[in-house]
mmCIF file of C-alpha atoms in Angstrom:
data_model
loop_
_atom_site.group_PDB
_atom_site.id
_atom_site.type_symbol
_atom_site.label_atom_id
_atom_site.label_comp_id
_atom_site.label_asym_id
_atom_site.label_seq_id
_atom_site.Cartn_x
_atom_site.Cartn_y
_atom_site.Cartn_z
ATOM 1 C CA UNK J 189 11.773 10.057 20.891
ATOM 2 C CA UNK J 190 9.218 7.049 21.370
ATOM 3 C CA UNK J 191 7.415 5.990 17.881
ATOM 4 C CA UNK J 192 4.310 7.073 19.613
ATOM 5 C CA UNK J 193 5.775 10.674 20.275
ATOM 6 C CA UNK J 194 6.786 10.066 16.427
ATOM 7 C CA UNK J 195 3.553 8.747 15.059
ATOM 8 C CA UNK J 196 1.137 10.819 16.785
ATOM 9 C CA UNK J 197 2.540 13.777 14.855
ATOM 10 C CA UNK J 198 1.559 12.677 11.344
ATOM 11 C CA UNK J 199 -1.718 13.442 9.543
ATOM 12 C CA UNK J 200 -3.290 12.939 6.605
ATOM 13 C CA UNK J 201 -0.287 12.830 4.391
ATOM 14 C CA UNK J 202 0.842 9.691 6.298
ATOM 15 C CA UNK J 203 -2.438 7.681 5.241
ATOM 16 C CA UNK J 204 -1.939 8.942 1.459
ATOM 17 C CA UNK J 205 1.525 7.312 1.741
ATOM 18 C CA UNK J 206 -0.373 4.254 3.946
ATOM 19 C CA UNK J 207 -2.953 4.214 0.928
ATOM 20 C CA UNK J 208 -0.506 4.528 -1.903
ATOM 21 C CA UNK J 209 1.566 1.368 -0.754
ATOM 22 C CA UNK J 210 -1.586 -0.523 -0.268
ATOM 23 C CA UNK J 211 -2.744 -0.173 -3.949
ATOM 24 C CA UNK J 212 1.283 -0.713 -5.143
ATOM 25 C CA UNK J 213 1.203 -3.499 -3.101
ATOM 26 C CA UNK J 214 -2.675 -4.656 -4.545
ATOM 27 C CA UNK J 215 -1.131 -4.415 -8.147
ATOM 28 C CA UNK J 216 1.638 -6.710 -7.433
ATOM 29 C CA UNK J 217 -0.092 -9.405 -6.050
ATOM 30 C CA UNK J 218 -2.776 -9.178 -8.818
ATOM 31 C CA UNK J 219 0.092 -9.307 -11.404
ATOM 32 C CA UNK J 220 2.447 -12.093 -9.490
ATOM 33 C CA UNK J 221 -0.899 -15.101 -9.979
ATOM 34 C CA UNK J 222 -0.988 -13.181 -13.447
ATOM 35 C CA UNK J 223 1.969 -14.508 -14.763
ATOM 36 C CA UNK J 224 1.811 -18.346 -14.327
ATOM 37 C CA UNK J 225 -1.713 -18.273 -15.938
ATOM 38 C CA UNK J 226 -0.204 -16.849 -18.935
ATOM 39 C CA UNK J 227 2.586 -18.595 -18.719
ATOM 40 C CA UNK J 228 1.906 -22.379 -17.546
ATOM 41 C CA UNK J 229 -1.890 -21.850 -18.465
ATOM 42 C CA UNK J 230 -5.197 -21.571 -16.766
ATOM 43 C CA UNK J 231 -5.114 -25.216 -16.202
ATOM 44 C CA UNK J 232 -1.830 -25.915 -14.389
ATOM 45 C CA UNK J 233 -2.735 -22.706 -12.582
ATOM 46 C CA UNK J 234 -6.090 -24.128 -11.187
ATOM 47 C CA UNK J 235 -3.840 -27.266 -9.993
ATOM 48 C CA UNK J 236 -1.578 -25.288 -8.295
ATOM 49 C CA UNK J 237 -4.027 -22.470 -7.409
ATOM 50 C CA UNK J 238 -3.345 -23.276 -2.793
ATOM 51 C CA UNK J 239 0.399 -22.662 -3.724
ATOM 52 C CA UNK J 240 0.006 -19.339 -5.521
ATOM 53 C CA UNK J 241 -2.312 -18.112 -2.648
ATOM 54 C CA UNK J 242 0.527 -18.974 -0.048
ATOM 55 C CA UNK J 243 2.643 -16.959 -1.827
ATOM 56 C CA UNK J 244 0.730 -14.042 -2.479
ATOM 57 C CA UNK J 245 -0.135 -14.179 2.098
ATOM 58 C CA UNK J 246 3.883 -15.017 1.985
ATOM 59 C CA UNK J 247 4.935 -11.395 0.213
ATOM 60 C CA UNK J 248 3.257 -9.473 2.739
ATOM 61 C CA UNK J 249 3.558 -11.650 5.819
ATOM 62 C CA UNK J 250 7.451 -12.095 5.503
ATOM 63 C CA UNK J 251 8.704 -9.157 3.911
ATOM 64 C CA UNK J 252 6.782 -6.971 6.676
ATOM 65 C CA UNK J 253 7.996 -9.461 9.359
ATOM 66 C CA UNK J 254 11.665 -9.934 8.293
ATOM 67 C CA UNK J 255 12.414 -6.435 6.722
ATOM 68 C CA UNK J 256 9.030 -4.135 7.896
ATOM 69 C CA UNK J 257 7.958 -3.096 4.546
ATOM 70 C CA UNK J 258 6.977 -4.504 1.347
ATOM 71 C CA UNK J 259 7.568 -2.914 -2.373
ATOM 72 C CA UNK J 260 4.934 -0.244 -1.968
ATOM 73 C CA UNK J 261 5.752 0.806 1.516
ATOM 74 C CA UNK J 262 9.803 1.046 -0.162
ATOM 75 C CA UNK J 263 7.912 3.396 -2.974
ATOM 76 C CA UNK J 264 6.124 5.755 -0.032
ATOM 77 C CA UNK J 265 9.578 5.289 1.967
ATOM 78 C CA UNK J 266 7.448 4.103 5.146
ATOM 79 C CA UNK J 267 8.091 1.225 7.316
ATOM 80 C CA UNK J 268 6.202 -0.944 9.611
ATOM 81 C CA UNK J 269 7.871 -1.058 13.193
ATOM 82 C CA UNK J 270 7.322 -2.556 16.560
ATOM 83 C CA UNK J 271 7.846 -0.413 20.104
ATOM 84 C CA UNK J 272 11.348 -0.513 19.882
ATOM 85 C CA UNK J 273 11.752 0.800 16.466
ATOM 86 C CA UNK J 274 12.936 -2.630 14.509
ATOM 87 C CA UNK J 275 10.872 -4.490 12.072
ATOM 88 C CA UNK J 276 7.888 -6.278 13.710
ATOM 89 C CA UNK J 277 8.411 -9.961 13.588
ATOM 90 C CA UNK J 278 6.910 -12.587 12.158
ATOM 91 C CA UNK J 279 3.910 -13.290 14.631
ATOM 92 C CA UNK J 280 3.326 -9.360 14.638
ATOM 93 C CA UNK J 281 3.261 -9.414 10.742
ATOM 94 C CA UNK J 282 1.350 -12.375 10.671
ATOM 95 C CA UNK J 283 -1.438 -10.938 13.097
ATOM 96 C CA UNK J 284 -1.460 -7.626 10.609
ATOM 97 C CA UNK J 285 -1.578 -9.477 7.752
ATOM 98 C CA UNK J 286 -4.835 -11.244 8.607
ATOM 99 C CA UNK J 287 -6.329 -8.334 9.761
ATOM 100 C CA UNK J 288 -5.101 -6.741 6.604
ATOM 101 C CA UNK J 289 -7.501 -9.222 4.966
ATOM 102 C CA UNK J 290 -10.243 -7.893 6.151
ATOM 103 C CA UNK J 291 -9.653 -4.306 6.398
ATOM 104 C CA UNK J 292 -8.208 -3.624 3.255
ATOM 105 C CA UNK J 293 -10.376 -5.702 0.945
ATOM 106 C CA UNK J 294 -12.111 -3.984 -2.272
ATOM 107 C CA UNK J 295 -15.237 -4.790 -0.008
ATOM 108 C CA UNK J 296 -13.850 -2.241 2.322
ATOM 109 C CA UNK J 297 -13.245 0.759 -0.332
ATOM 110 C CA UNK J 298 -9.980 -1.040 -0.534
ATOM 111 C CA UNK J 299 -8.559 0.077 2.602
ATOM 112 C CA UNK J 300 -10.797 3.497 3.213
ATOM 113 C CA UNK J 301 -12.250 2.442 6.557
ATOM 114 C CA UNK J 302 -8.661 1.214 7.608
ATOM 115 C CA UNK J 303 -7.257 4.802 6.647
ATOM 116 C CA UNK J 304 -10.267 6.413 8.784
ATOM 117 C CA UNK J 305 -9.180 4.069 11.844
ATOM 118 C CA UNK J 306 -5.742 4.802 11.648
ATOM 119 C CA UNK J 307 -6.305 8.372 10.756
ATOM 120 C CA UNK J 308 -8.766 9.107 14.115
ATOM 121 C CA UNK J 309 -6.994 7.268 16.141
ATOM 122 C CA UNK J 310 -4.134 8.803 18.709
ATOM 123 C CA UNK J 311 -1.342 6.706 17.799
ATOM 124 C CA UNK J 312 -2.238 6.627 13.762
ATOM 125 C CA UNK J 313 -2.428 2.720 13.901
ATOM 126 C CA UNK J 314 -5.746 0.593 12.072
ATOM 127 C CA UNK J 315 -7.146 -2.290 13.913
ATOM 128 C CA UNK J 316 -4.056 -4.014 12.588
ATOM 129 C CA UNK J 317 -1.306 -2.260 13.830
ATOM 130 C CA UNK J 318 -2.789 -1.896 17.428
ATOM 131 C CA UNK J 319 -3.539 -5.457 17.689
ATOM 132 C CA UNK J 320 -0.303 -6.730 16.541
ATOM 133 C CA UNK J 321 1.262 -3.441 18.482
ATOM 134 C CA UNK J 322 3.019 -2.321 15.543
ATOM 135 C CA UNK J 323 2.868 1.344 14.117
ATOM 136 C CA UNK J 324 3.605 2.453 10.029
ATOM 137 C CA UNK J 325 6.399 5.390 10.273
ATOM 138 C CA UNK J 326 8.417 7.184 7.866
ATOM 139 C CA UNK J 327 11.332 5.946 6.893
ATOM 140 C CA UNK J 328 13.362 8.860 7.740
ATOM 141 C CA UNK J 329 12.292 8.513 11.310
ATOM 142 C CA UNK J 330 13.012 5.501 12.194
ATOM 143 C CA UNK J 331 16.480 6.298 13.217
ATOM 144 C CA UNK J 332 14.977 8.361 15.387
ATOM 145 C CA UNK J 333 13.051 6.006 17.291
ATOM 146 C CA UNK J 334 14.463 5.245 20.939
ATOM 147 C CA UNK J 335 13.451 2.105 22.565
ATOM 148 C CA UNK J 336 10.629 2.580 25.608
ATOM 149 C CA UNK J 337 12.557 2.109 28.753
ATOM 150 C CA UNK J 338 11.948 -1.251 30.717
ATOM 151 C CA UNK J 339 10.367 -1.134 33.920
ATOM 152 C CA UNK J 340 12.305 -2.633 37.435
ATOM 153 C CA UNK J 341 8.621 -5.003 37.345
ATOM 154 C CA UNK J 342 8.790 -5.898 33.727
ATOM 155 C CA UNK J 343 9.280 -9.708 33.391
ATOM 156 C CA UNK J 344 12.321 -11.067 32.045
ATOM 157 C CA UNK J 345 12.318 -12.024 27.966
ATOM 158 C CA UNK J 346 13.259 -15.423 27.014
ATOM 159 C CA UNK J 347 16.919 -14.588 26.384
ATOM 160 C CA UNK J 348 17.359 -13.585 29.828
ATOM 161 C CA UNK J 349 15.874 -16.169 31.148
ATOM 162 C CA UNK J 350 18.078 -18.823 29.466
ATOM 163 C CA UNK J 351 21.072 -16.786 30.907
ATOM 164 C CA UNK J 352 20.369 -16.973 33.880
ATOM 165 C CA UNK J 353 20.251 -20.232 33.542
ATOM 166 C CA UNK J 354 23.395 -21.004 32.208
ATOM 167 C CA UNK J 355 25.231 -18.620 34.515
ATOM 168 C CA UNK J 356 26.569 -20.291 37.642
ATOM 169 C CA UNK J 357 26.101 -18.191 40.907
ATOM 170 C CA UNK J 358 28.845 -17.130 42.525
ATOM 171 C CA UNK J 359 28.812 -17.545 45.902
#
């Protein structure tokens, strides 16, 4: 089954689970620049106030990238996958994660319109998801996820490429 055949049969439980991760998540990264500030002080925290922003982009960015979910999407038991059913990447996460910015701000009715988008559209993805072409599934069913089929015209990925370079022909 393609994670669109997979994805296009969830409804509104799916966003609960999409919106439940997103405040888990919200919590952590309010309580992660929490802790130095107690800790090292407000002053030390000020100085070193670029490097605690990096980290807080890094949690989501590179967990979703590398593993394709984050503590709260563990908690819900949903992932974040690309076509083929694996995690997404880092470029993939990285486009999501800026969009994430902006869609699931407190400015936004922290993450409401990005729950309507994903919940009216035909392939349950926010603006997110279908720019970086990467869908939110249950965990349960990503084992179920088969790869789209490549077409005879599709062009060759990089890998392939440098094979057939370093094949010789045989002639």
């Amino acid at each position: 089954m393609s994670v669109e055949q997979i994805v296009s049969q969830y409804r509104f439980g799916m966003i609960a689970r999409r919106w439940g991760a997103l405040w888990v998540d919200g919590v952590i990264l309010w309580l992660l620049p929490a802790i130095p500030v107690f800790t090292l002080g407000e002053f030390i925290y000020q100085k070193t106030l670029w490097m605690w922003i990096a980290l807080l982009f890094s949690y989501i960015f590179i967990m979703e990238g590398l593993l394709g979910w984050t503590i709260g999407k563990w908690l819900f038991r949903i992932r974040v996958v690309n076509a083929e059913g694996n995690a997404p990447g880092l470029l993939k996460s990285l486009i999501r994660t800026l969009l994430k910015v902006i869609e699931a701000n407190p400015m936004m009715f922290g993450g409401g319109i990005a729950g309507i988008v994903a919940l009216i559209s035909k392939k349950r993805q926010r603006l997110g998801d279908m720019l970086a072409k990467t869908y939110v599934v249950k965990r349960e069913d990503v084992p179920k996820i088969t790869p789209p089929e490549k077409s005879v015209e599709a062009e060759p990925s990089f890998v392939e490429v440098v094979r057939s370079i370093n094949e010789p022909e045989l002639t």
